[in-house]
């Protein structure tokens, strides 16, 4: 439990079960060094409980690094709900999950992730105050995905300039794996900036929409990673950059929203060896947590949030400088940089 490879120990892990609603959840608090652990809740059908635990531990550790690099006064945590075969009453399931969040007395604050919606967060307010990502009439709040997409977009823009020598994204070819909440918004930003899109999603309707509305070229889900493009943006699930996929990649720059894109740290080295620049996921996909963190602190205002998200591009530039001066890989440099920030902010 506490000694998985690549894992720093976690402060607290809560296993929560509720027979009535069928809730089985894992709430992982990785670090509260910078403040309460903040990170979304994922609902997923895992092969087994160990796989769910592994996901919660990896994702919560990633949140510590993400929140530290984004300069947020929050630590890292994440929750996963093991998707029941049948959800009898979704509101009751999330009410039970909210009680589990509440039992940590503020050590963990939750929000949306894959498989959860703004409606889930809204409903959960009945059982916990430690929840964000809530739509509020006439006020800032709600779905973090567009902000995540914007952060990835500015990272691609800056990366294209610094790595590919492209002053704009006009004509730059970008492959998007996944056209979900983040991927779709990212596709729109890229299209507006003149990029040429190659897309894949398991959901054919999303692909068709991108073809019709954004002039995207569609390829199969097994071809997207090796598409002949300048930039690859993984926006589906984790571990897409692995021993099988890396030798087939043609992109020279990788920046996407998916958490835990590298299957192992060694895969980051393999990318570097192939001359591919990988912008670490937790650096570029912090837009959503920046948004829900501001909302939670009552400092949410659209322009201010977008301006804070745009700062991610400066961190991309700083990371690339550090990579040059330290002669290491972006993944390892970002990791050490983030870990050095796992202390209470001044
Ligand atoms: P989503 O569930 O809305 O979208 C994922 C999309 O990927 C879906 O359209 C799905 O059909 C597609 N997909 C699944 N497997 C695929 C495959 N093998 N090939 C191609 N497409 C595939 O999720 P969302 O919110 O867009 O998140 C995407 C990733 O970004 C996740 O890894 C998530 O953890 C991460 N992330 C999301 C944030 C947010 O604000 N929503 C914030 C930070 C990270």
Coordinates of C-alpha atoms and ligand atoms in Angstrom, one line a residue:
X1 CA 0.0 0.0 0.0
X2 CA 2.6 2.5 1.0
X3 CA 5.5 1.4 -1.2
X4 CA 4.3 1.5 -4.7
X5 CA 7.0 2.4 -7.2
X6 CA 7.3 6.1 -7.9
X7 CA 5.2 6.9 -4.9
X8 CA 6.0 9.1 -2.0
X9 CA 4.0 8.0 1.1
X10 CA 0.5 9.3 1.5
X11 CA -0.6 11.1 4.7
X12 CA -4.1 9.5 4.8
X13 CA -6.1 7.0 2.8
X14 CA -9.8 6.5 3.7
X15 CA -11.8 3.6 2.4
X16 CA -15.4 4.5 2.5
X17 CA -18.3 2.0 1.9
X18 CA -22.1 2.5 2.3
X19 CA -24.2 -0.6 1.8
X20 CA -27.5 1.3 1.1
X21 CA -26.2 3.3 -1.8
X22 CA -23.6 0.8 -3.0
X23 CA -20.8 3.4 -2.4
X24 CA -17.3 2.1 -2.5
X25 CA -14.8 5.0 -2.5
X26 CA -11.1 5.6 -1.8
X27 CA -10.2 9.1 -0.6
X28 CA -6.4 9.6 -0.8
X29 CA -4.8 12.6 0.9
X30 CA -1.2 12.7 -0.4
X31 CA 0.0 15.9 1.1
X32 CA -1.3 18.8 3.2
X33 CA 2.0 20.5 3.4
X34 CA 0.8 23.5 1.4
X35 CA -2.8 23.4 2.8
X36 CA -5.9 21.2 2.6
X37 CA -5.6 18.4 -0.1
X38 CA -7.6 19.5 -3.1
X39 CA -8.4 17.3 -6.1
X40 CA -11.4 15.9 -8.0
X41 CA -13.4 12.7 -7.6
X42 CA -13.3 10.1 -10.4
X43 CA -16.1 7.6 -11.0
X44 CA -14.7 4.6 -12.9
X45 CA -15.3 0.9 -13.5
X46 CA -12.0 -0.6 -12.2
X47 CA -11.0 -4.2 -12.9
X48 CA -10.5 -4.7 -9.2
X49 CA -10.1 -2.8 -5.9
X50 CA -6.3 -2.8 -6.1
X51 CA -6.5 -1.0 -9.5
X52 CA -8.8 1.6 -7.9
X53 CA -6.4 2.1 -5.0
X54 CA -3.4 2.4 -7.3
X55 CA -5.3 5.0 -9.4
X56 CA -6.3 7.0 -6.3
X57 CA -2.7 7.0 -5.0
X58 CA -1.2 8.0 -8.3
X59 CA -3.7 10.7 -9.0
X60 CA -3.5 12.2 -5.5
X61 CA 0.3 12.4 -5.6
X62 CA -0.1 14.1 -9.0
X63 CA -2.4 16.6 -7.4
X64 CA 0.3 17.5 -4.8
X65 CA 2.7 18.2 -7.6
X66 CA 0.2 20.0 -9.8
X67 CA -1.1 22.3 -6.9
X68 CA 2.5 23.1 -5.9
X69 CA 3.7 24.0 -9.4
X70 CA 0.5 26.1 -9.9
X71 CA 1.4 28.0 -6.7
X72 CA -1.9 27.2 -5.0
X73 CA -2.2 27.2 -1.2
X74 CA -3.5 23.6 -1.3
X75 CA -2.0 20.1 -0.9
X76 CA -2.8 17.1 -3.1
X77 CA -5.6 14.6 -2.8
X78 CA -8.0 12.7 -5.0
X79 CA -11.0 10.4 -4.6
X80 CA -12.2 7.5 -6.7
X81 CA -15.6 6.0 -6.6
X82 CA -15.7 2.4 -7.8
X83 CA -18.6 2.5 -10.3
X84 CA -21.4 0.2 -9.1
X85 CA -22.8 -2.2 -11.7
X86 CA -26.1 -0.3 -11.3
X87 CA -26.4 3.1 -9.8
X88 CA -29.9 3.0 -8.2
X89 CA -29.9 6.6 -6.9
X90 CA -27.1 8.8 -8.1
X91 CA -28.0 11.6 -5.7
X92 CA -27.9 9.2 -2.7
X93 CA -24.6 7.8 -3.9
X94 CA -23.0 11.3 -3.9
X95 CA -24.7 12.2 -0.6
X96 CA -22.9 9.2 0.9
X97 CA -19.6 10.2 -0.8
X98 CA -20.1 13.7 0.6
X99 CA -20.4 12.2 4.1
X100 CA -17.1 10.5 3.6
X101 CA -15.5 13.8 2.5
X102 CA -17.0 15.6 5.5
X103 CA -15.5 12.9 7.8
X104 CA -12.0 14.1 6.9
X105 CA -13.0 17.5 8.4
X106 CA -11.5 19.6 5.6
X107 CA -8.3 17.7 5.1
X108 CA -9.6 16.9 1.6
X109 CA -11.7 19.1 -0.8
X110 CA -13.4 17.5 -3.7
X111 CA -14.5 18.6 -7.2
X112 CA -15.3 17.2 -10.7
X113 CA -13.1 14.6 -12.5
X114 CA -13.8 12.0 -15.1
X115 CA -17.3 10.5 -14.5
X116 CA -18.6 13.2 -12.3
X117 CA -20.7 16.3 -13.2
X118 CA -21.5 19.8 -11.8
X119 CA -24.9 18.3 -10.7
X120 CA -23.1 15.8 -8.6
X121 CA -21.1 18.6 -6.9
X122 CA -24.2 20.7 -6.4
X123 CA -26.1 17.9 -4.7
X124 CA -23.2 17.0 -2.5
X125 CA -23.4 20.3 -0.8
X126 CA -26.1 18.8 1.4
X127 CA -23.6 16.5 3.1
X128 CA -20.3 18.4 2.9
X129 CA -19.0 21.9 2.7
X130 CA -15.7 20.7 1.3
X131 CA -16.7 20.7 -2.4
X132 CA -16.1 23.0 -5.3
X133 CA -16.9 23.2 -9.0
X134 CA -20.5 24.3 -8.3
X135 CA -22.4 26.4 -10.8
X136 CA -23.9 29.5 -9.2
X137 CA -26.4 31.7 -10.9
X138 CA -24.8 35.1 -11.6
X139 CA -21.5 34.2 -9.9
X140 CA -18.3 32.4 -10.9
X141 CA -18.2 28.6 -10.5
X142 CA -18.9 25.3 -12.1
X143 CA -17.2 23.1 -14.7
X144 CA -13.4 23.4 -14.6
X145 CA -12.9 21.7 -18.0
X146 CA -12.8 24.8 -20.2
X147 CA -10.2 26.3 -17.9
X148 CA -8.1 23.1 -18.1
X149 CA -8.4 23.3 -21.9
X150 CA -7.2 26.9 -21.9
X151 CA -4.2 26.0 -19.8
X152 CA -3.3 23.2 -22.2
X153 CA -3.8 25.5 -25.2
X154 CA -1.4 28.2 -23.9
X155 CA 1.1 25.5 -23.1
X156 CA 0.9 24.2 -26.7
X157 CA 1.3 27.7 -28.0
X158 CA 4.4 28.4 -25.9
X159 CA 5.8 24.9 -26.5
X160 CA 5.3 25.3 -30.3
X161 CA 7.2 28.6 -30.2
X162 CA 10.1 27.4 -28.0
X163 CA 10.4 23.8 -29.2
X164 CA 9.2 23.9 -32.8
X165 CA 10.1 27.5 -33.6
X166 CA 6.5 28.3 -34.7
X167 CA 5.5 31.8 -34.0
X168 CA 1.8 30.9 -34.2
X169 CA -0.3 27.8 -34.4
X170 CA -1.4 28.6 -37.9
X171 CA -1.0 25.4 -39.9
X172 CA 0.5 23.5 -36.9
X173 CA -0.8 19.9 -37.0
X174 CA -2.1 18.7 -33.6
X175 CA -3.4 15.2 -32.8
X176 CA -6.1 15.1 -30.1
X177 CA -6.7 11.8 -28.3
X178 CA -10.1 12.2 -26.7
X179 CA -12.7 14.9 -27.4
X180 CA -14.4 14.9 -24.0
X181 CA -15.0 17.8 -21.7
X182 CA -11.4 19.1 -22.0
X183 CA -10.5 17.7 -25.4
X184 CA -13.5 19.4 -27.1
X185 CA -12.7 22.9 -25.7
X186 CA -9.1 22.4 -26.5
X187 CA -10.0 21.5 -30.1
X188 CA -12.0 24.7 -30.4
X189 CA -9.1 26.9 -29.1
X190 CA -6.7 25.2 -31.5
X191 CA -9.0 25.5 -34.5
X192 CA -9.5 29.2 -33.8
X193 CA -5.8 29.6 -33.7
X194 CA -5.5 28.0 -37.1
X195 CA -4.1 24.6 -36.1
X196 CA -4.9 21.5 -38.3
X197 CA -6.6 18.9 -36.2
X198 CA -6.4 15.1 -36.3
X199 CA -8.8 13.5 -33.8
X200 CA -9.9 10.2 -32.3
X201 CA -12.4 9.3 -29.7
X202 CA -14.2 6.0 -28.9
X203 CA -17.4 8.1 -29.2
X204 CA -18.1 8.4 -33.0
X205 CA -20.6 11.3 -32.5
X206 CA -17.8 13.5 -30.9
X207 CA -15.5 12.7 -33.8
X208 CA -18.2 13.5 -36.4
X209 CA -18.9 16.9 -34.6
X210 CA -15.2 17.7 -34.8
X211 CA -15.1 16.9 -38.5
X212 CA -18.2 19.0 -39.2
X213 CA -17.5 22.0 -37.0
X214 CA -13.7 22.1 -36.8
X215 CA -12.7 20.6 -40.1
X216 CA -10.8 17.9 -38.2
X217 CA -9.4 14.8 -39.8
X218 CA -10.5 11.6 -38.1
X219 CA -8.3 8.6 -37.4
X220 CA -8.9 5.4 -35.4
X221 CA -8.2 5.2 -31.7
X222 CA -5.3 2.9 -32.4
X223 CA -3.8 5.4 -34.9
X224 CA -4.0 8.7 -33.1
X225 CA -0.8 8.4 -31.1
X226 CA 1.3 7.7 -34.2
X227 CA -0.4 10.3 -36.4
X228 CA 1.9 12.4 -38.6
X229 CA 1.6 15.6 -36.6
X230 CA 3.7 18.3 -34.9
X231 CA 2.0 18.1 -31.5
X232 CA 0.2 15.3 -29.7
X233 CA -2.4 16.2 -27.0
X234 CA -3.5 13.2 -25.0
X235 CA -6.8 14.1 -23.5
X236 CA -8.3 10.7 -22.7
X237 CA -7.0 8.5 -19.9
X238 CA -3.6 7.9 -18.4
X239 CA -0.5 5.8 -19.4
X240 CA -0.8 6.5 -23.2
X241 CA 2.9 7.2 -23.4
X242 CA 4.4 3.8 -22.9
X243 CA 6.9 1.2 -24.2
X244 CA 4.6 0.3 -27.0
X245 CA 3.5 3.7 -28.2
X246 CA 6.7 5.8 -27.8
X247 CA 8.6 4.2 -30.7
X248 CA 5.7 4.9 -33.0
X249 CA 5.2 8.6 -32.2
X250 CA 5.8 11.2 -34.9
X251 CA 5.0 14.4 -32.9
X252 CA 7.9 16.4 -31.6
X253 CA 5.9 18.0 -28.8
X254 CA 3.5 16.4 -26.3
X255 CA 1.1 18.5 -24.2
X256 CA -2.3 17.3 -23.1
X257 CA -4.8 17.2 -20.3
X258 CA -4.8 13.5 -19.4
X259 CA -3.4 12.8 -15.9
X260 CA -0.5 10.4 -15.6
X261 CA 0.4 10.2 -19.3
X262 CA 3.7 8.5 -18.7
X263 CA 3.3 4.9 -17.8
X264 CA 6.6 5.1 -15.9
X265 CA 9.2 7.7 -15.3
X266 CA 11.5 5.8 -17.6
X267 CA 9.1 6.5 -20.5
X268 CA 9.9 10.2 -20.1
X269 CA 13.6 9.3 -20.7
X270 CA 12.6 7.3 -23.8
X271 CA 10.7 10.3 -25.2
X272 CA 13.7 12.5 -24.6
X273 CA 16.0 10.0 -26.3
X274 CA 13.7 10.1 -29.4
X275 CA 14.0 13.9 -29.4
X276 CA 10.4 14.4 -28.3
X277 CA 9.6 17.2 -25.8
X278 CA 7.0 16.1 -23.2
X279 CA 5.4 18.9 -21.2
X280 CA 4.3 17.2 -18.0
X281 CA 0.6 16.7 -17.6
X282 CA 0.4 18.1 -14.1
X283 CA 2.1 21.3 -15.2
X284 CA -0.1 22.0 -18.2
X285 CA -3.5 20.7 -17.0
X286 CA -3.7 22.8 -13.8
X287 CA -6.3 25.2 -15.3
X288 CA -9.2 23.3 -13.8
X289 CA -7.8 23.2 -10.3
X290 CA -6.9 26.9 -10.5
X291 CA -10.5 27.6 -11.3
X292 CA -12.1 25.4 -8.6
X293 CA -9.5 26.6 -6.0
X294 CA -10.4 30.3 -6.7
X295 CA -14.1 29.4 -6.6
X296 CA -13.6 27.6 -3.3
X297 CA -11.8 30.6 -1.8
X298 CA -14.5 33.0 -3.0
X299 CA -12.0 34.7 -5.4
X300 CA -13.6 33.5 -8.6
X301 CA -13.9 36.0 -11.4
X302 CA -13.7 34.9 -15.0
X303 CA -10.9 37.3 -16.2
X304 CA -8.8 36.8 -13.1
X305 CA -9.0 33.1 -13.4
X306 CA -8.2 33.1 -17.1
X307 CA -5.2 35.4 -16.4
X308 CA -4.0 33.0 -13.6
X309 CA -4.4 30.0 -16.0
X310 CA -2.4 31.8 -18.7
X311 CA 0.6 31.9 -16.3
X312 CA 1.0 28.2 -17.0
X313 CA 2.7 29.2 -20.3
X314 CA 5.4 31.0 -18.3
X315 CA 6.0 27.9 -16.3
X316 CA 6.4 25.9 -19.5
X317 CA 9.1 28.4 -20.6
X318 CA 10.8 28.1 -17.2
X319 CA 10.7 24.3 -17.3
X320 CA 12.3 24.2 -20.7
X321 CA 15.1 26.6 -19.4
X322 CA 15.6 24.3 -16.4
X323 CA 15.7 21.2 -18.6
X324 CA 18.4 22.9 -20.7
X325 CA 20.5 24.0 -17.7
X326 CA 20.1 20.8 -15.7
X327 CA 20.5 18.4 -18.7
X328 CA 17.7 16.2 -17.6
X329 CA 14.2 15.4 -18.9
X330 CA 11.1 17.6 -18.5
X331 CA 9.4 14.9 -16.4
X332 CA 12.2 14.6 -13.9
X333 CA 12.9 18.3 -13.7
X334 CA 9.2 19.1 -13.1
X335 CA 9.0 16.4 -10.5
X336 CA 12.0 17.7 -8.5
X337 CA 10.8 21.3 -9.0
X338 CA 7.3 20.5 -7.7
X339 CA 8.6 18.4 -4.8
X340 CA 10.8 21.3 -3.7
X341 CA 7.6 23.3 -3.4
X342 CA 5.8 20.8 -1.1
X343 CA 6.1 23.2 1.8
X344 CA 3.7 25.7 3.3
X345 CA 3.6 28.8 1.0
X346 CA 5.1 31.9 2.5
Ligands
LIG1 P1 -14.1 13.1 -20.4 O1 -14.5 11.8 -19.8 O2 -15.1 14.2 -20.6 O3 -13.3 12.9 -21.8 C1 -12.5 11.8 -22.1 C2 -12.8 11.5 -23.6 O4 -11.8 10.5 -24.0 C3 -14.1 10.9 -23.8 O5 -14.8 11.6 -24.9 C4 -13.9 9.4 -24.2 O6 -14.8 8.9 -25.1 C5 -12.5 9.5 -24.8 N1 -11.7 8.3 -24.8 C6 -11.6 7.4 -23.9 N2 -10.8 6.4 -24.2 C7 -10.3 6.8 -25.4 C8 -9.3 6.2 -26.3 N3 -8.7 5.1 -26.1 N4 -9.0 6.9 -27.5 C9 -9.6 8.1 -27.7 N5 -10.6 8.6 -26.9 C10 -10.9 8.0 -25.8 O7 -12.9 13.6 -19.5 P2 -12.2 15.0 -19.4 O8 -12.8 15.8 -18.2 O9 -12.2 15.7 -20.7 O10 -10.7 14.7 -18.9 C11 -9.8 14.1 -19.9 C12 -8.5 13.8 -19.1 O11 -8.0 15.0 -18.6 C13 -8.6 12.9 -18.0 O12 -7.5 12.1 -17.9 C14 -8.7 13.8 -16.8 O13 -8.3 13.2 -15.6 C15 -7.8 14.9 -17.2 N6 -8.1 16.2 -16.5 C16 -9.3 16.7 -16.6 C17 -9.5 17.9 -16.0 C18 -10.8 18.6 -16.1 O14 -10.9 19.8 -15.8 N7 -11.9 18.0 -16.6 C19 -8.5 18.6 -15.2 C20 -7.2 18.0 -15.2 C21 -7.0 16.7 -15.8

